[in-house]
Amino acid sequence: DIQMTQSPSSLSASVGDRVTITCQASQDISNYLNWYQQKPGKAPKLLIYDASNLETGVPSRFSGSGSGTDFTFTISSLQPEDIATYYCQQYDNLPQTFGQGTKLEIK
Amino acid sequence: EVQLVQSGAEVKKPGESLRISCKGSGYSFTSYWISWVRQMPGKGLEWMGRIDPSDSYTNYSPSFQGHVTISADKSISTAYLQWSSLKASDTAMYYCARLERDGDYNYWGQGTLVTVSS
């Protein structure tokens, strides 16, 4: 299985801050990587697909970049509604695998 | 409107069997794979496997192969996740999700909470 390592596992930031989460794959996955947001008690929501494509309807403050083994997810200006846990997911190989998640809190 | 509606919460005893469901609507059910994802209490997301509803072809994660069965009935636009003998460690929230492009999931069910306790 491809291992996805996210960092940090938790993060505290202030409204308006720029927030960055990284995801490292244990092998080259090209750009076959997605990012999801999950709020407590809710299903995950797709934010970014194919490493850098913003899903329709998702605010432009969210962005993704990277290819190969190293990927970055960024919130350009943190909003209170962005409090959630964020997951990366690779789909280059089966089984698809998720990172362990990054819990984002407001400082 | 695309919707995936899952069956309700279940409380079972170890060793019992269970089948939970995921009904798709608002789209051609046979045109999109359905995956199942587990989330244990307070933990992250785990991909369990997927099914092509058009022909019921399945892929499983090795971590779940042999312990669960994924199936579908295209006549009623419903996918299933089934256990023949539950364990306490199967206690989790289970989500179904529709595979969009090559590997992303844009539509998710609301989740089914399965609790296994003696």
PDB file of C-alpha atoms in Angstrom:
ATOM      1  CA  ASP A   1       0.000   0.000   0.000  1.00  0.00           C
ATOM      2  CA  ILE A   2       1.095   3.558  -0.615  1.00  0.00           C
ATOM      3  CA  GLN A   3       1.547   5.410   2.676  1.00  0.00           C
ATOM      4  CA  MET A   4       0.397   9.008   2.853  1.00  0.00           C
ATOM      5  CA  THR A   5       2.035  11.101   5.556  1.00  0.00           C
ATOM      6  CA  GLN A   6       0.367  14.389   6.420  1.00  0.00           C
ATOM      7  CA  SER A   7       1.852  17.108   8.533  1.00  0.00           C
ATOM      8  CA  PRO A   8       1.170  18.616  10.871  1.00  0.00           C
ATOM      9  CA  SER A   9      -1.384  16.370  12.575  1.00  0.00           C
ATOM     10  CA  SER A  10      -2.906  19.431  14.201  1.00  0.00           C
ATOM     11  CA  LEU A  11      -2.630  23.117  13.637  1.00  0.00           C
ATOM     12  CA  SER A  12      -3.848  26.227  15.427  1.00  0.00           C
ATOM     13  CA  ALA A  13      -4.081  29.445  13.446  1.00  0.00           C
ATOM     14  CA  SER A  14      -5.799  32.824  13.548  1.00  0.00           C
ATOM     15  CA  VAL A  15      -8.515  34.102  11.259  1.00  0.00           C
ATOM     16  CA  GLY A  16      -6.847  35.613   8.215  1.00  0.00           C
ATOM     17  CA  ASP A  17      -3.702  33.491   8.495  1.00  0.00           C
ATOM     18  CA  ARG A  18      -2.233  31.569   5.618  1.00  0.00           C
ATOM     19  CA  VAL A  19      -2.364  27.863   6.446  1.00  0.00           C
ATOM     20  CA  THR A  20      -0.323  25.144   4.771  1.00  0.00           C
ATOM     21  CA  ILE A  21      -0.618  21.385   5.112  1.00  0.00           C
ATOM     22  CA  THR A  22       1.736  18.945   3.471  1.00  0.00           C
ATOM     23  CA  CYS A  23       1.210  15.390   2.311  1.00  0.00           C
ATOM     24  CA  GLN A  24       4.022  13.044   1.332  1.00  0.00           C
ATOM     25  CA  ALA A  25       3.504   9.803  -0.553  1.00  0.00           C
ATOM     26  CA  SER A  26       5.726   6.778  -0.006  1.00  0.00           C
ATOM     27  CA  GLN A  27       6.193   6.503  -3.768  1.00  0.00           C
ATOM     28  CA  ASP A  28       5.611   8.548  -6.889  1.00  0.00           C
ATOM     29  CA  ILE A  29       1.880   9.078  -7.424  1.00  0.00           C
ATOM     30  CA  SER A  30       2.135  11.683 -10.195  1.00  0.00           C
ATOM     31  CA  ASN A  31      -0.744  14.105  -9.555  1.00  0.00           C
ATOM     32  CA  TYR A  32      -3.225  11.461  -8.425  1.00  0.00           C
ATOM     33  CA  LEU A  33      -4.027  13.203  -5.185  1.00  0.00           C
ATOM     34  CA  ASN A  34      -7.155  14.779  -3.726  1.00  0.00           C
ATOM     35  CA  TRP A  35      -7.885  16.903  -0.665  1.00  0.00           C
ATOM     36  CA  TYR A  36     -10.984  16.673   1.507  1.00  0.00           C
ATOM     37  CA  GLN A  37     -12.441  18.680   4.359  1.00  0.00           C
ATOM     38  CA  GLN A  38     -14.396  16.941   7.098  1.00  0.00           C
ATOM     39  CA  LYS A  39     -16.377  18.754   9.752  1.00  0.00           C
ATOM     40  CA  PRO A  40     -17.490  16.948  12.920  1.00  0.00           C
ATOM     41  CA  GLY A  41     -20.388  14.613  12.336  1.00  0.00           C
ATOM     42  CA  LYS A  42     -20.359  15.195   8.576  1.00  0.00           C
ATOM     43  CA  ALA A  43     -19.188  13.307   5.526  1.00  0.00           C
ATOM     44  CA  PRO A  44     -15.965  14.462   3.860  1.00  0.00           C
ATOM     45  CA  LYS A  45     -16.209  17.162   1.208  1.00  0.00           C
ATOM     46  CA  LEU A  46     -13.994  17.235  -1.877  1.00  0.00           C
ATOM     47  CA  LEU A  47     -12.015  20.456  -2.174  1.00  0.00           C
ATOM     48  CA  ILE A  48      -9.145  19.756  -4.580  1.00  0.00           C
ATOM     49  CA  TYR A  49      -8.790  16.974  -7.158  1.00  0.00           C
ATOM     50  CA  ASP A  50      -5.804  15.924  -9.237  1.00  0.00           C
ATOM     51  CA  ALA A  51      -3.505  17.789  -6.862  1.00  0.00           C
ATOM     52  CA  SER A  52      -4.370  21.303  -7.977  1.00  0.00           C
ATOM     53  CA  ASN A  53      -7.875  21.513  -9.443  1.00  0.00           C
ATOM     54  CA  LEU A  54     -10.442  23.363  -7.378  1.00  0.00           C
ATOM     55  CA  GLU A  55     -13.753  21.526  -7.193  1.00  0.00           C
ATOM     56  CA  THR A  56     -16.736  23.506  -8.441  1.00  0.00           C
ATOM     57  CA  GLY A  57     -18.232  25.732  -5.782  1.00  0.00           C
ATOM     58  CA  VAL A  58     -15.225  25.589  -3.457  1.00  0.00           C
ATOM     59  CA  PRO A  59     -13.906  29.023  -2.409  1.00  0.00           C
ATOM     60  CA  SER A  60     -10.786  30.187  -4.172  1.00  0.00           C
ATOM     61  CA  ARG A  61      -8.894  30.631  -0.887  1.00  0.00           C
ATOM     62  CA  PHE A  62      -8.293  26.876  -1.057  1.00  0.00           C
ATOM     63  CA  SER A  63      -5.533  25.634  -3.344  1.00  0.00           C
ATOM     64  CA  GLY A  64      -3.310  22.637  -3.900  1.00  0.00           C
ATOM     65  CA  SER A  65       0.005  21.976  -5.573  1.00  0.00           C
ATOM     66  CA  GLY A  66       2.645  19.330  -6.039  1.00  0.00           C
ATOM     67  CA  SER A  67       3.365  16.168  -7.960  1.00  0.00           C
ATOM     68  CA  GLY A  68       5.355  12.999  -7.506  1.00  0.00           C
ATOM     69  CA  THR A  69       5.669  12.470  -3.770  1.00  0.00           C
ATOM     70  CA  ASP A  70       5.255  15.918  -2.229  1.00  0.00           C
ATOM     71  CA  PHE A  71       2.042  17.881  -2.108  1.00  0.00           C
ATOM     72  CA  THR A  72       0.817  21.040  -0.440  1.00  0.00           C
ATOM     73  CA  PHE A  73      -2.642  22.258   0.500  1.00  0.00           C
ATOM     74  CA  THR A  74      -3.090  25.932   1.306  1.00  0.00           C
ATOM     75  CA  ILE A  75      -5.790  28.143   2.726  1.00  0.00           C
ATOM     76  CA  SER A  76      -4.784  31.670   1.768  1.00  0.00           C
ATOM     77  CA  SER A  77      -6.822  33.444   4.435  1.00  0.00           C
ATOM     78  CA  LEU A  78      -8.297  31.284   7.182  1.00  0.00           C
ATOM     79  CA  GLN A  79     -12.000  31.777   7.874  1.00  0.00           C
ATOM     80  CA  PRO A  80     -13.907  30.580  10.962  1.00  0.00           C
ATOM     81  CA  GLU A  81     -15.894  28.117   8.844  1.00  0.00           C
ATOM     82  CA  ASP A  82     -12.674  26.388   7.769  1.00  0.00           C
ATOM     83  CA  ILE A  83     -12.345  24.692  11.140  1.00  0.00           C
ATOM     84  CA  ALA A  84     -12.282  21.030  10.229  1.00  0.00           C
ATOM     85  CA  THR A  85     -10.021  18.068   9.655  1.00  0.00           C
ATOM     86  CA  TYR A  86      -8.329  17.865   6.263  1.00  0.00           C
ATOM     87  CA  TYR A  87      -7.282  14.676   4.503  1.00  0.00           C
ATOM     88  CA  CYS A  88      -5.214  13.927   1.450  1.00  0.00           C
ATOM     89  CA  GLN A  89      -6.039  10.826  -0.616  1.00  0.00           C
ATOM     90  CA  GLN A  90      -4.048   9.059  -3.304  1.00  0.00           C
ATOM     91  CA  TYR A  91      -5.632   7.083  -6.094  1.00  0.00           C
ATOM     92  CA  ASP A  92      -2.600   6.119  -8.140  1.00  0.00           C
ATOM     93  CA  ASN A  93      -2.685   2.562  -6.833  1.00  0.00           C
ATOM     94  CA  LEU A  94      -5.252   0.359  -5.155  1.00  0.00           C
ATOM     95  CA  PRO A  95      -5.960   0.342  -2.344  1.00  0.00           C
ATOM     96  CA  GLN A  96      -6.619   4.038  -2.334  1.00  0.00           C
ATOM     97  CA  THR A  97      -5.201   5.478   0.852  1.00  0.00           C
ATOM     98  CA  PHE A  98      -5.747   8.595   2.941  1.00  0.00           C
ATOM     99  CA  GLY A  99      -3.397  10.615   5.039  1.00  0.00           C
ATOM    100  CA  GLN A 100      -3.992  10.495   8.780  1.00  0.00           C
ATOM    101  CA  GLY A 101      -5.621  13.920   8.756  1.00  0.00           C
ATOM    102  CA  THR A 102      -4.778  17.428   9.936  1.00  0.00           C
ATOM    103  CA  LYS A 103      -7.060  18.949  12.539  1.00  0.00           C
ATOM    104  CA  LEU A 104      -7.284  22.687  12.093  1.00  0.00           C
ATOM    105  CA  GLU A 105      -8.317  24.877  14.995  1.00  0.00           C
ATOM    106  CA  ILE A 106      -8.768  28.599  15.490  1.00  0.00           C
ATOM    107  CA  LYS A 107      -6.260  30.272  17.804  1.00  0.00           C
TER     108      LYS A 107
ATOM    109  CA  GLU B   1     -30.007  16.308  -7.542  1.00  0.00           C
ATOM    110  CA  VAL B   2     -27.475  13.562  -6.914  1.00  0.00           C
ATOM    111  CA  GLN B   3     -28.007  11.842  -3.583  1.00  0.00           C
ATOM    112  CA  LEU B   4     -26.610   8.843  -1.784  1.00  0.00           C
ATOM    113  CA  VAL B   5     -28.856   7.847   1.096  1.00  0.00           C
ATOM    114  CA  GLN B   6     -27.583   5.264   3.545  1.00  0.00           C
ATOM    115  CA  SER B   7     -29.495   3.007   5.878  1.00  0.00           C
ATOM    116  CA  GLY B   8     -29.832   3.855   9.545  1.00  0.00           C
ATOM    117  CA  ALA B   9     -27.644   3.203  12.527  1.00  0.00           C
ATOM    118  CA  GLU B  10     -27.229  -0.380  13.695  1.00  0.00           C
ATOM    119  CA  VAL B  11     -26.424  -1.954  17.057  1.00  0.00           C
ATOM    120  CA  LYS B  12     -25.285  -5.555  16.839  1.00  0.00           C
ATOM    121  CA  LYS B  13     -23.601  -8.225  18.924  1.00  0.00           C
ATOM    122  CA  PRO B  14     -20.281  -9.848  18.053  1.00  0.00           C
ATOM    123  CA  GLY B  15     -20.763 -12.731  15.661  1.00  0.00           C
ATOM    124  CA  GLU B  16     -23.960 -11.361  14.155  1.00  0.00           C
ATOM    125  CA  SER B  17     -24.359 -10.599  10.484  1.00  0.00           C
ATOM    126  CA  LEU B  18     -25.236  -7.236   8.994  1.00  0.00           C
ATOM    127  CA  ARG B  19     -25.891  -5.577   5.660  1.00  0.00           C
ATOM    128  CA  ILE B  20     -26.022  -1.805   5.272  1.00  0.00           C
ATOM    129  CA  SER B  21     -27.160  -0.025   2.156  1.00  0.00           C
ATOM    130  CA  CYS B  22     -26.507   3.040   0.033  1.00  0.00           C
ATOM    131  CA  LYS B  23     -29.206   4.122  -2.424  1.00  0.00           C
ATOM    132  CA  GLY B  24     -28.269   6.393  -5.283  1.00  0.00           C
ATOM    133  CA  SER B  25     -30.666   8.784  -6.964  1.00  0.00           C
ATOM    134  CA  GLY B  26     -30.570  11.684  -9.383  1.00  0.00           C
ATOM    135  CA  TYR B  27     -28.093  10.053 -11.730  1.00  0.00           C
ATOM    136  CA  SER B  28     -27.456   6.898 -13.734  1.00  0.00           C
ATOM    137  CA  PHE B  29     -26.493   4.461 -10.989  1.00  0.00           C
ATOM    138  CA  THR B  30     -24.630   2.129 -13.328  1.00  0.00           C
ATOM    139  CA  SER B  31     -22.377   4.919 -14.654  1.00  0.00           C
ATOM    140  CA  TYR B  32     -20.333   5.496 -11.491  1.00  0.00           C
ATOM    141  CA  TRP B  33     -18.416   3.236  -9.176  1.00  0.00           C
ATOM    142  CA  ILE B  34     -19.382   3.278  -5.488  1.00  0.00           C
ATOM    143  CA  SER B  35     -16.750   3.004  -2.772  1.00  0.00           C
ATOM    144  CA  TRP B  36     -17.075   2.309   0.941  1.00  0.00           C
ATOM    145  CA  VAL B  37     -14.974   4.174   3.494  1.00  0.00           C
ATOM    146  CA  ARG B  38     -14.607   3.350   7.187  1.00  0.00           C
ATOM    147  CA  GLN B  39     -14.028   5.854   9.955  1.00  0.00           C
ATOM    148  CA  MET B  40     -13.438   4.380  13.370  1.00  0.00           C
ATOM    149  CA  PRO B  41     -14.317   6.557  16.375  1.00  0.00           C
ATOM    150  CA  GLY B  42     -12.003   9.559  16.509  1.00  0.00           C
ATOM    151  CA  LYS B  43      -9.870   8.222  13.665  1.00  0.00           C
ATOM    152  CA  GLY B  44      -9.179   8.877  10.004  1.00  0.00           C
ATOM    153  CA  LEU B  45     -10.628   7.631   6.751  1.00  0.00           C
ATOM    154  CA  GLU B  46      -9.931   4.139   5.403  1.00  0.00           C
ATOM    155  CA  TRP B  47     -10.843   3.001   1.909  1.00  0.00           C
ATOM    156  CA  MET B  48     -12.454  -0.425   2.065  1.00  0.00           C
ATOM    157  CA  GLY B  49     -13.268  -1.213  -1.524  1.00  0.00           C
ATOM    158  CA  ARG B  50     -15.421  -0.312  -4.484  1.00  0.00           C
ATOM    159  CA  ILE B  51     -17.958  -1.756  -6.881  1.00  0.00           C
ATOM    160  CA  ASP B  52     -18.919  -1.071 -10.469  1.00  0.00           C
ATOM    161  CA  PRO B  53     -22.720  -1.282 -10.284  1.00  0.00           C
ATOM    162  CA  SER B  54     -23.004  -2.026 -14.004  1.00  0.00           C
ATOM    163  CA  ASP B  55     -21.483  -5.493 -13.617  1.00  0.00           C
ATOM    164  CA  SER B  56     -20.806  -5.811  -9.860  1.00  0.00           C
ATOM    165  CA  TYR B  57     -17.052  -6.002 -10.402  1.00  0.00           C
ATOM    166  CA  THR B  58     -15.317  -5.266  -7.117  1.00  0.00           C
ATOM    167  CA  ASN B  59     -11.941  -4.256  -5.739  1.00  0.00           C
ATOM    168  CA  TYR B  60     -11.103  -4.619  -2.055  1.00  0.00           C
ATOM    169  CA  SER B  61      -8.423  -3.256   0.181  1.00  0.00           C
ATOM    170  CA  PRO B  62      -6.321  -6.158   1.500  1.00  0.00           C
ATOM    171  CA  SER B  63      -7.134  -4.867   4.982  1.00  0.00           C
ATOM    172  CA  PHE B  64     -10.809  -5.684   4.449  1.00  0.00           C
ATOM    173  CA  GLN B  65     -10.733  -8.509   1.887  1.00  0.00           C
ATOM    174  CA  GLY B  66     -12.419 -11.592   3.266  1.00  0.00           C
ATOM    175  CA  HIS B  67     -14.093  -9.773   6.136  1.00  0.00           C
ATOM    176  CA  VAL B  68     -16.657  -7.731   4.225  1.00  0.00           C
ATOM    177  CA  THR B  69     -18.589  -8.152   0.998  1.00  0.00           C
ATOM    178  CA  ILE B  70     -19.531  -5.307  -1.300  1.00  0.00           C
ATOM    179  CA  SER B  71     -22.446  -5.857  -3.645  1.00  0.00           C
ATOM    180  CA  ALA B  72     -24.994  -3.917  -5.648  1.00  0.00           C
ATOM    181  CA  ASP B  73     -28.492  -4.301  -7.049  1.00  0.00           C
ATOM    182  CA  LYS B  74     -28.687  -2.044 -10.069  1.00  0.00           C
ATOM    183  CA  SER B  75     -32.421  -2.627 -10.423  1.00  0.00           C
ATOM    184  CA  ILE B  76     -32.964  -0.594  -7.257  1.00  0.00           C
ATOM    185  CA  SER B  77     -29.849   1.618  -7.522  1.00  0.00           C
ATOM    186  CA  THR B  78     -28.469   0.353  -4.236  1.00  0.00           C
ATOM    187  CA  ALA B  79     -25.029  -0.708  -3.082  1.00  0.00           C
ATOM    188  CA  TYR B  80     -24.412  -2.813  -0.005  1.00  0.00           C
ATOM    189  CA  LEU B  81     -21.714  -3.505   2.543  1.00  0.00           C
ATOM    190  CA  GLN B  82     -22.099  -6.794   4.361  1.00  0.00           C
ATOM    191  CA  TRP B  83     -20.515  -8.681   7.253  1.00  0.00           C
ATOM    192  CA  SER B  84     -21.152 -12.335   8.051  1.00  0.00           C
ATOM    193  CA  SER B  85     -19.639 -12.191  11.530  1.00  0.00           C
ATOM    194  CA  LEU B  86     -19.168  -8.834  13.184  1.00  0.00           C
ATOM    195  CA  LYS B  87     -16.414  -8.009  15.643  1.00  0.00           C
ATOM    196  CA  ALA B  88     -16.257  -5.263  18.227  1.00  0.00           C
ATOM    197  CA  SER B  89     -13.519  -3.695  16.110  1.00  0.00           C
ATOM    198  CA  ASP B  90     -16.063  -3.166  13.307  1.00  0.00           C
ATOM    199  CA  THR B  91     -17.610  -0.384  15.374  1.00  0.00           C
ATOM    200  CA  ALA B  92     -17.307   2.635  13.126  1.00  0.00           C
ATOM    201  CA  MET B  93     -19.051   5.065  10.831  1.00  0.00           C
ATOM    202  CA  TYR B  94     -19.286   3.748   7.284  1.00  0.00           C
ATOM    203  CA  TYR B  95     -19.654   6.032   4.292  1.00  0.00           C
ATOM    204  CA  CYS B  96     -20.478   5.249   0.710  1.00  0.00           C
ATOM    205  CA  ALA B  97     -19.181   7.625  -1.936  1.00  0.00           C
ATOM    206  CA  ARG B  98     -19.539   8.003  -5.681  1.00  0.00           C
ATOM    207  CA  LEU B  99     -16.355   7.860  -7.721  1.00  0.00           C
ATOM    208  CA  GLU B 100     -16.330  10.935  -9.938  1.00  0.00           C
ATOM    209  CA  ARG B 101     -13.409  11.142 -12.346  1.00  0.00           C
ATOM    210  CA  ASP B 102     -10.511   8.772 -11.824  1.00  0.00           C
ATOM    211  CA  GLY B 103     -10.261   8.773  -8.069  1.00  0.00           C
ATOM    212  CA  ASP B 104     -12.137  11.553  -6.360  1.00  0.00           C
ATOM    213  CA  TYR B 105     -15.411  11.416  -4.480  1.00  0.00           C
ATOM    214  CA  ASN B 106     -17.742  14.358  -4.819  1.00  0.00           C
ATOM    215  CA  TYR B 107     -20.907  12.767  -3.486  1.00  0.00           C
ATOM    216  CA  TRP B 108     -21.046  10.983  -0.176  1.00  0.00           C
ATOM    217  CA  GLY B 109     -23.753   9.277   1.817  1.00  0.00           C
ATOM    218  CA  GLN B 110     -24.587  10.650   5.243  1.00  0.00           C
ATOM    219  CA  GLY B 111     -22.877   7.712   6.922  1.00  0.00           C
ATOM    220  CA  THR B 112     -24.126   4.658   8.795  1.00  0.00           C
ATOM    221  CA  LEU B 113     -22.960   4.173  12.365  1.00  0.00           C
ATOM    222  CA  VAL B 114     -22.405   0.532  13.221  1.00  0.00           C
ATOM    223  CA  THR B 115     -21.936  -0.348  16.874  1.00  0.00           C
ATOM    224  CA  VAL B 116     -20.883  -3.864  17.806  1.00  0.00           C
ATOM    225  CA  SER B 117     -21.066  -4.626  21.491  1.00  0.00           C
ATOM    226  CA  SER B 118     -21.933  -7.550  23.683  1.00  0.00           C
TER     227      SER B 118
END
